[in-house]
Coordinates of C-alpha atoms in Angstrom, one line a residue:
X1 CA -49.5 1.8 8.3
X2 CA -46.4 0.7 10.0
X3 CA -44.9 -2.4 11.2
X4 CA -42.2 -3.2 14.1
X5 CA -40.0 -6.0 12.6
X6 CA -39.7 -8.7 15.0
X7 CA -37.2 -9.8 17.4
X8 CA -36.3 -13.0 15.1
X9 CA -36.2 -10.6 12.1
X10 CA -32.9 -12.1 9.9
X11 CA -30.0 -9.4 8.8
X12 CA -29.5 -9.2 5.0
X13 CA -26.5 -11.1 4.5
X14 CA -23.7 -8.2 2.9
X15 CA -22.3 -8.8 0.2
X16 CA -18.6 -10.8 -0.8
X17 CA -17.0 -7.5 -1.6
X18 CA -18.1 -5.7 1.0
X19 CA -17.5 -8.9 3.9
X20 CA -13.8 -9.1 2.5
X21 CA -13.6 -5.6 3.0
X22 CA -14.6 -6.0 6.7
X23 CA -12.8 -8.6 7.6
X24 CA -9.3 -6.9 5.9
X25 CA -10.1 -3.7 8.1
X26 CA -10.7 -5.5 11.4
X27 CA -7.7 -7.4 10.9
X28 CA -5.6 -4.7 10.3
X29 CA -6.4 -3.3 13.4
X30 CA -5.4 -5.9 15.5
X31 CA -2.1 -5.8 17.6
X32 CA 0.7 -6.7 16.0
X33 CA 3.6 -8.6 17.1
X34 CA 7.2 -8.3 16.2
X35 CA 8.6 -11.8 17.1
X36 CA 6.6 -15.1 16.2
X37 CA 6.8 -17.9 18.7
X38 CA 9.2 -20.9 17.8
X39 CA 6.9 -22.7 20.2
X40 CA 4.0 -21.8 18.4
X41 CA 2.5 -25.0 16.9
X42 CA 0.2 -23.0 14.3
X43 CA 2.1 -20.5 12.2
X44 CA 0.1 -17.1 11.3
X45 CA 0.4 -15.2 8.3
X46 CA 1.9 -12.8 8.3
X47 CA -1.0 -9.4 9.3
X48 CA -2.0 -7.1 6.3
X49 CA 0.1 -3.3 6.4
X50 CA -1.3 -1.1 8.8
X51 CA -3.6 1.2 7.4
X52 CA -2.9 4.5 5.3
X53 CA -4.2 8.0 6.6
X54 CA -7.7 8.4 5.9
X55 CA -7.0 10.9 3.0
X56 CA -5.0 8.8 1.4
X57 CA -6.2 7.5 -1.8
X58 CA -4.2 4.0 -3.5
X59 CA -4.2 2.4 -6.8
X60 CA -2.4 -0.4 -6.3
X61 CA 0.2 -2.7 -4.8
X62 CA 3.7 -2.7 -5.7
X63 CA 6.7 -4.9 -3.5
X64 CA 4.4 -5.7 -1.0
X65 CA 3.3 -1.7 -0.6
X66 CA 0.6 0.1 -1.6
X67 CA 1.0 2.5 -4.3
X68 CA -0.6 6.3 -4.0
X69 CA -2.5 7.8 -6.5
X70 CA 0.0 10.4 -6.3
X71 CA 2.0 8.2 -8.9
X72 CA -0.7 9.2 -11.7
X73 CA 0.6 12.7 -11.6
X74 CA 2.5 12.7 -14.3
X75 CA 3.4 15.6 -16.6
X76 CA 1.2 15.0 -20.0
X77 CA -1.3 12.6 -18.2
X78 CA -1.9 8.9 -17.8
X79 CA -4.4 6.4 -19.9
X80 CA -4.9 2.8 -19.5
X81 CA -5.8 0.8 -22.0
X82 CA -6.2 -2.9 -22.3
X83 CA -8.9 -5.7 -20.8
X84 CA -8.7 -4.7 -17.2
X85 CA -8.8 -0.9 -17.8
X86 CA -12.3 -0.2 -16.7
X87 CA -12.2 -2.3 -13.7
X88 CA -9.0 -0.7 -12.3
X89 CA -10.8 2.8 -13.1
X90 CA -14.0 1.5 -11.3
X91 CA -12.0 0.7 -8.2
X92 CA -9.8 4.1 -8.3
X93 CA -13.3 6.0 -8.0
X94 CA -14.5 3.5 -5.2
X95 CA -11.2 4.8 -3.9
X96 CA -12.2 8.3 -3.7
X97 CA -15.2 7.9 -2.8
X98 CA -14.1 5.4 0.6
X99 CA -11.6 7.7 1.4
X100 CA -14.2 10.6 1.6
X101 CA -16.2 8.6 3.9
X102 CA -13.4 8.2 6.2
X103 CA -12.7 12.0 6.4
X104 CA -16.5 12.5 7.1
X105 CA -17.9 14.9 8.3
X106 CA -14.6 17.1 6.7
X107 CA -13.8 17.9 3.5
X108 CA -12.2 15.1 1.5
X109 CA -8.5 16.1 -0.1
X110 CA -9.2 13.8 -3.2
X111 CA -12.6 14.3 -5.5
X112 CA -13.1 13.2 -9.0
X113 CA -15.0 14.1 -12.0
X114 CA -16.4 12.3 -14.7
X115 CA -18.6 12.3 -17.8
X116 CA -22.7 10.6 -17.5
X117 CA -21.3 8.1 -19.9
X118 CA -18.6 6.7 -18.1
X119 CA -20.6 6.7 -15.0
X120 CA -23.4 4.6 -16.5
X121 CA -20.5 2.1 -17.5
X122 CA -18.5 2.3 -14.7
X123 CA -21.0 3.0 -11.6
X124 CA -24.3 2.9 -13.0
X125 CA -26.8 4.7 -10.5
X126 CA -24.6 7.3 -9.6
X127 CA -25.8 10.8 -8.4
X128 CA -25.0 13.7 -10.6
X129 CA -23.2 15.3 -7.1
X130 CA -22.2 12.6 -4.7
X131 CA -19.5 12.6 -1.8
X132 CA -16.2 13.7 -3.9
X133 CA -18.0 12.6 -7.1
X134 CA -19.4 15.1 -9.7
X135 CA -21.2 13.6 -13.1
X136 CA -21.3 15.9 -16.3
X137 CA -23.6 15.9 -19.0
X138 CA -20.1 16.0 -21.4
X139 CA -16.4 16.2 -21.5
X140 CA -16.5 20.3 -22.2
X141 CA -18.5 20.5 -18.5
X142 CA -16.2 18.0 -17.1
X143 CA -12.7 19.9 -18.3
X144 CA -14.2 23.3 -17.1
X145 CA -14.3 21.8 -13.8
X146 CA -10.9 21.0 -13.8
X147 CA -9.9 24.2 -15.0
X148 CA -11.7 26.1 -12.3
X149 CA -9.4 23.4 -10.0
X150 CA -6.5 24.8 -11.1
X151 CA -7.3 28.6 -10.6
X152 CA -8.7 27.7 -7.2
X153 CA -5.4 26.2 -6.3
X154 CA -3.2 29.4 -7.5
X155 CA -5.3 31.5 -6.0
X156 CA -5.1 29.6 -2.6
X157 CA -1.1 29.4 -3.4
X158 CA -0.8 33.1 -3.4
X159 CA -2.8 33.8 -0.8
X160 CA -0.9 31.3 1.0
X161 CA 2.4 33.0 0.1
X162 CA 1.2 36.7 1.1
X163 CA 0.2 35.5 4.5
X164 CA 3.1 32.8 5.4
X165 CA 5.2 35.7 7.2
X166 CA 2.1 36.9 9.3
X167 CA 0.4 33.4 10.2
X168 CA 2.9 30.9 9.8
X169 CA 2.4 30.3 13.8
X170 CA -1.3 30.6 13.8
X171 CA -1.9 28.4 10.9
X172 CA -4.7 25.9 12.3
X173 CA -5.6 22.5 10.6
X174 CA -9.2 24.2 9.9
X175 CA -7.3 26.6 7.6
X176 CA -5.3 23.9 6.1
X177 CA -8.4 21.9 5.0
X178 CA -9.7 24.9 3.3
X179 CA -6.9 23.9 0.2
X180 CA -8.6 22.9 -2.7
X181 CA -6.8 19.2 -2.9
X182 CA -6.4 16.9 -6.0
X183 CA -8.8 16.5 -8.5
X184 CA -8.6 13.4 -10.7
X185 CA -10.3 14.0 -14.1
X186 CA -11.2 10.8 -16.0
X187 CA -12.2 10.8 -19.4
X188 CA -12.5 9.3 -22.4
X189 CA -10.4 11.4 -25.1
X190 CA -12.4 12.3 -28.6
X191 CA -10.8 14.2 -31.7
X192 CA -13.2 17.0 -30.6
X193 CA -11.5 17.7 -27.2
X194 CA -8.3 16.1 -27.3
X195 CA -5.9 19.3 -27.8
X196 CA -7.6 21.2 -24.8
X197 CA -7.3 17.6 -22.9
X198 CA -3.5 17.4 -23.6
X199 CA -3.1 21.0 -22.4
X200 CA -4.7 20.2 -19.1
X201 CA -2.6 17.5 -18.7
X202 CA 0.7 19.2 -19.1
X203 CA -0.5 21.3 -15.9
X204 CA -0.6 18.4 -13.8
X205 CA 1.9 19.8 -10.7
X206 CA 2.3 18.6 -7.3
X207 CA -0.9 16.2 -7.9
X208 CA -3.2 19.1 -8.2
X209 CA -4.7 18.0 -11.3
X210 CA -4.5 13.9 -12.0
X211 CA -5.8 13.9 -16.0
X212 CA -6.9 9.7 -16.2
X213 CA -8.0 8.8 -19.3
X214 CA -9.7 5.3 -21.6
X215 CA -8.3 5.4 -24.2
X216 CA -5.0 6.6 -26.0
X217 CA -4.3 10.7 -25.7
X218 CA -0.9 12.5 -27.5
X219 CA 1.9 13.0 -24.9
X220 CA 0.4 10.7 -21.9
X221 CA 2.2 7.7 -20.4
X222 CA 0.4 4.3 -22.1
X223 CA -0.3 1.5 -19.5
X224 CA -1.4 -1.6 -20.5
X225 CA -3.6 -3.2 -17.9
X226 CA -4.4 -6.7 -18.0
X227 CA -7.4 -8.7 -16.6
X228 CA -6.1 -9.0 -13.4
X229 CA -4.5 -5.4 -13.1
X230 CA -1.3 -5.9 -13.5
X231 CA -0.1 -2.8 -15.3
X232 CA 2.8 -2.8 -18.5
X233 CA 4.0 0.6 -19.0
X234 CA 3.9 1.0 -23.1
X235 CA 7.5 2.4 -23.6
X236 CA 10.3 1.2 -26.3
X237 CA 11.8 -1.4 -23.8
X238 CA 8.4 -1.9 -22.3
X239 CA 8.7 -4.0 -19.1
X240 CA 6.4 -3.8 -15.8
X241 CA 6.4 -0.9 -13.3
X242 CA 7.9 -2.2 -10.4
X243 CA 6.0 -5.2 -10.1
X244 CA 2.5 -3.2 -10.2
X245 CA -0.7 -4.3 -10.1
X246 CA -3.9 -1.7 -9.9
X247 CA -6.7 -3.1 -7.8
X248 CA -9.6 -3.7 -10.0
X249 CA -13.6 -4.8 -9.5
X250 CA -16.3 -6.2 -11.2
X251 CA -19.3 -4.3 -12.2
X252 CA -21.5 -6.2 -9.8
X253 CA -18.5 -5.4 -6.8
X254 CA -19.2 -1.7 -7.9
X255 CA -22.8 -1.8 -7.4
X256 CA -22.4 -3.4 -4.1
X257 CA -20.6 -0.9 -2.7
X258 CA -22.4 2.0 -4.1
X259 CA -25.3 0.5 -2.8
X260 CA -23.2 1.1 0.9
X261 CA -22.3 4.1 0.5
X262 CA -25.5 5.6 -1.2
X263 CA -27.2 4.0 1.9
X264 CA -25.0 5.3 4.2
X265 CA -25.8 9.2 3.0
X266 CA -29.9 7.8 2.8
X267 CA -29.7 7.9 -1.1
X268 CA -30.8 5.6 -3.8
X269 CA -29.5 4.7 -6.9
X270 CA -30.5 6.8 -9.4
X271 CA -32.6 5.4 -12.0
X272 CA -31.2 5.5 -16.0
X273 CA -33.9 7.2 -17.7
X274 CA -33.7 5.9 -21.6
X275 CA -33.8 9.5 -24.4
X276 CA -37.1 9.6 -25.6
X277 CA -39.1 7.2 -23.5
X278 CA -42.2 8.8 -22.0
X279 CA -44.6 6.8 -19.4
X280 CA -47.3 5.2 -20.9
X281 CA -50.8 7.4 -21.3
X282 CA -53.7 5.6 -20.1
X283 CA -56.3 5.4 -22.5
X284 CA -59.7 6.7 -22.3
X285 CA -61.3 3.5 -21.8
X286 CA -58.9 2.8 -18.8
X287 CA -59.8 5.4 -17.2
X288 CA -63.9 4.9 -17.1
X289 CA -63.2 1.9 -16.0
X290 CA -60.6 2.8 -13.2
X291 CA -63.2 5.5 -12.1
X292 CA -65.7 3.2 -12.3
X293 CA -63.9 0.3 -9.5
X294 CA -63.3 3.2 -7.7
X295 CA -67.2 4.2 -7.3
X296 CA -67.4 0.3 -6.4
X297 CA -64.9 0.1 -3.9
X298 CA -65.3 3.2 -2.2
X299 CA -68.9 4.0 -0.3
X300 CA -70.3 7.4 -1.9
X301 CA -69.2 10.6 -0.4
X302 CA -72.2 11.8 2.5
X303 CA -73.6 15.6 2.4
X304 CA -72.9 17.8 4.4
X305 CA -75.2 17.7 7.4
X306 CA -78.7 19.9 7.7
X307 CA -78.5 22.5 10.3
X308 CA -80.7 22.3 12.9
X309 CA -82.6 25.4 14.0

């Protein structure tokens, strides 16, 4: 049975997150003008930056500029730690996963890969395999991942430098988006793993591998980030990066615009299933009496018909 919604059918209001969002994007691409009007009896503020290429993937702002995720790459890693750590890590994988969109129906130069844990605290109702998102079972499955990465990208290196003489002319943007891109790997370090993780980290070149962590890990550059994102690099002299702060959501702004996106691809949130918990069996007595409103409701089934001779 279906149903044709009427013409006086209301829209489902969106959500604050996703509205701001909106209106920041449609204002962005208005014209801008160079010169304000002396004239002008209302004063405008001033339009937001024009916006970044749709592969680019931003943490931050920093003097009035946005800040690319390229700053993570840092040789030994990154980890945040503080109050507002989680948040700013729930808006870098919104990041990725926005940015994909915007590249659609190509392949998105930024993905990320995370453990089921920090999924269910971060985006709960993520997809094992969504967009540029992958979800492990653990941190071994996650840092195999990232491994594999790193082989893919030598081996497209070298094949790039045994062809660059012979294609260097012919080299098409369909060939270029075949490169593997950046991986951000965000984890939560553990005694168990953290020696492999701090060798992973040491290979992060050129932004190829961006090792993210929760928590403190040997050798990694310690931010502090407060509740409002404002990131304190943890050195002897301490002091703020340049003014930086990380953007940062809530859990319920995550959900929102999960919900978009998994919409979007004609997904749902997938459903946390608790270890252990089975659906309840009917009983016996249940079902007599199911079968039995059943043989009520529901006129007896007629024989088949005598043939006629």
């Amino acid at each position: 049975r279906s149903r044709r919604r009427g013409l006086d059918a209301q829209v489902p209001p969106l959500s604050p997150v996703v509205e701001m969002a909106v209106m920041a994007a449609s204002k962005a691409a208005l014209p801008r003008t160079t010169d304000a009007d002396p004239k002008a009896l209302i004063t405008r503020r001033t339009p937001p930056a024009p916006p970044q290429p749709a592969s680019t993937v931003t943490i931050g702002t920093a003097n009035a500029a946005e800040v690319p995720l390229s700053t993570l790459a840092r040789a030994g890693g990154c980890c945040w730690t503080g109050p507002g750590a989680e948040a700013a890590a729930r808006a870098l994988l919104t990041g990725i996963l926005t940015a994909a969109e915007r590249q659609r129906p190509g392949t998105p130069q930024v993905r990320g890969v995370l453990t089921q844990e920090l999924a269910d605290r971060l985006l709960p109702g993520m997809p094992p395999k969504f967009s540029a998102l992958t979800v492990t079972d653990d941190l071994e499955h996650a840092m195999h991942c990232a491994e594999e990465h790193l082989i893919a990208h030598a081996h497209n290196q070298q094949d790039s430098q045994d062809t660059e003489d012979e294609q260097a002319t012919t080299k098409t943007g369909e060939e270029e988006s075949r490169a593997p891109g950046s991986l951000v790997l965000l984890a939560q370090p553990d005694a168990a793993h953290a020696g492999r993780l701090t060798a992973l980290a040491d290979r992060t070149t050129h932004a190829a591998l961006i090792v993210l962590t929760l928590g403190a890990l040997p050798g990694a550059t310690s931010w502090h980030i407060a509740h409002d994102g404002t990131a304190t690099q943890q050195t002897a002299t301490g002091g703020q990066l340049d003014d930086l702060q990380l953007f940062h959501l809530s859990p319920q702004a995550g959900r929102d615009v999960l919900d978009v996106l998994l919409t979007a691809h004609d997904e749902r949130p997938r459903l946390r299933r608790v270890p252990g918990a089975r659906a309840a069996t009917p009983s016996p007595d249940n079902l007599e009496q199911g079968s039995a409103e059943e043989s009520d409701d529901e006129p007896p089934a007629a024989g088949p018909e005598p043939a006629e001779r």
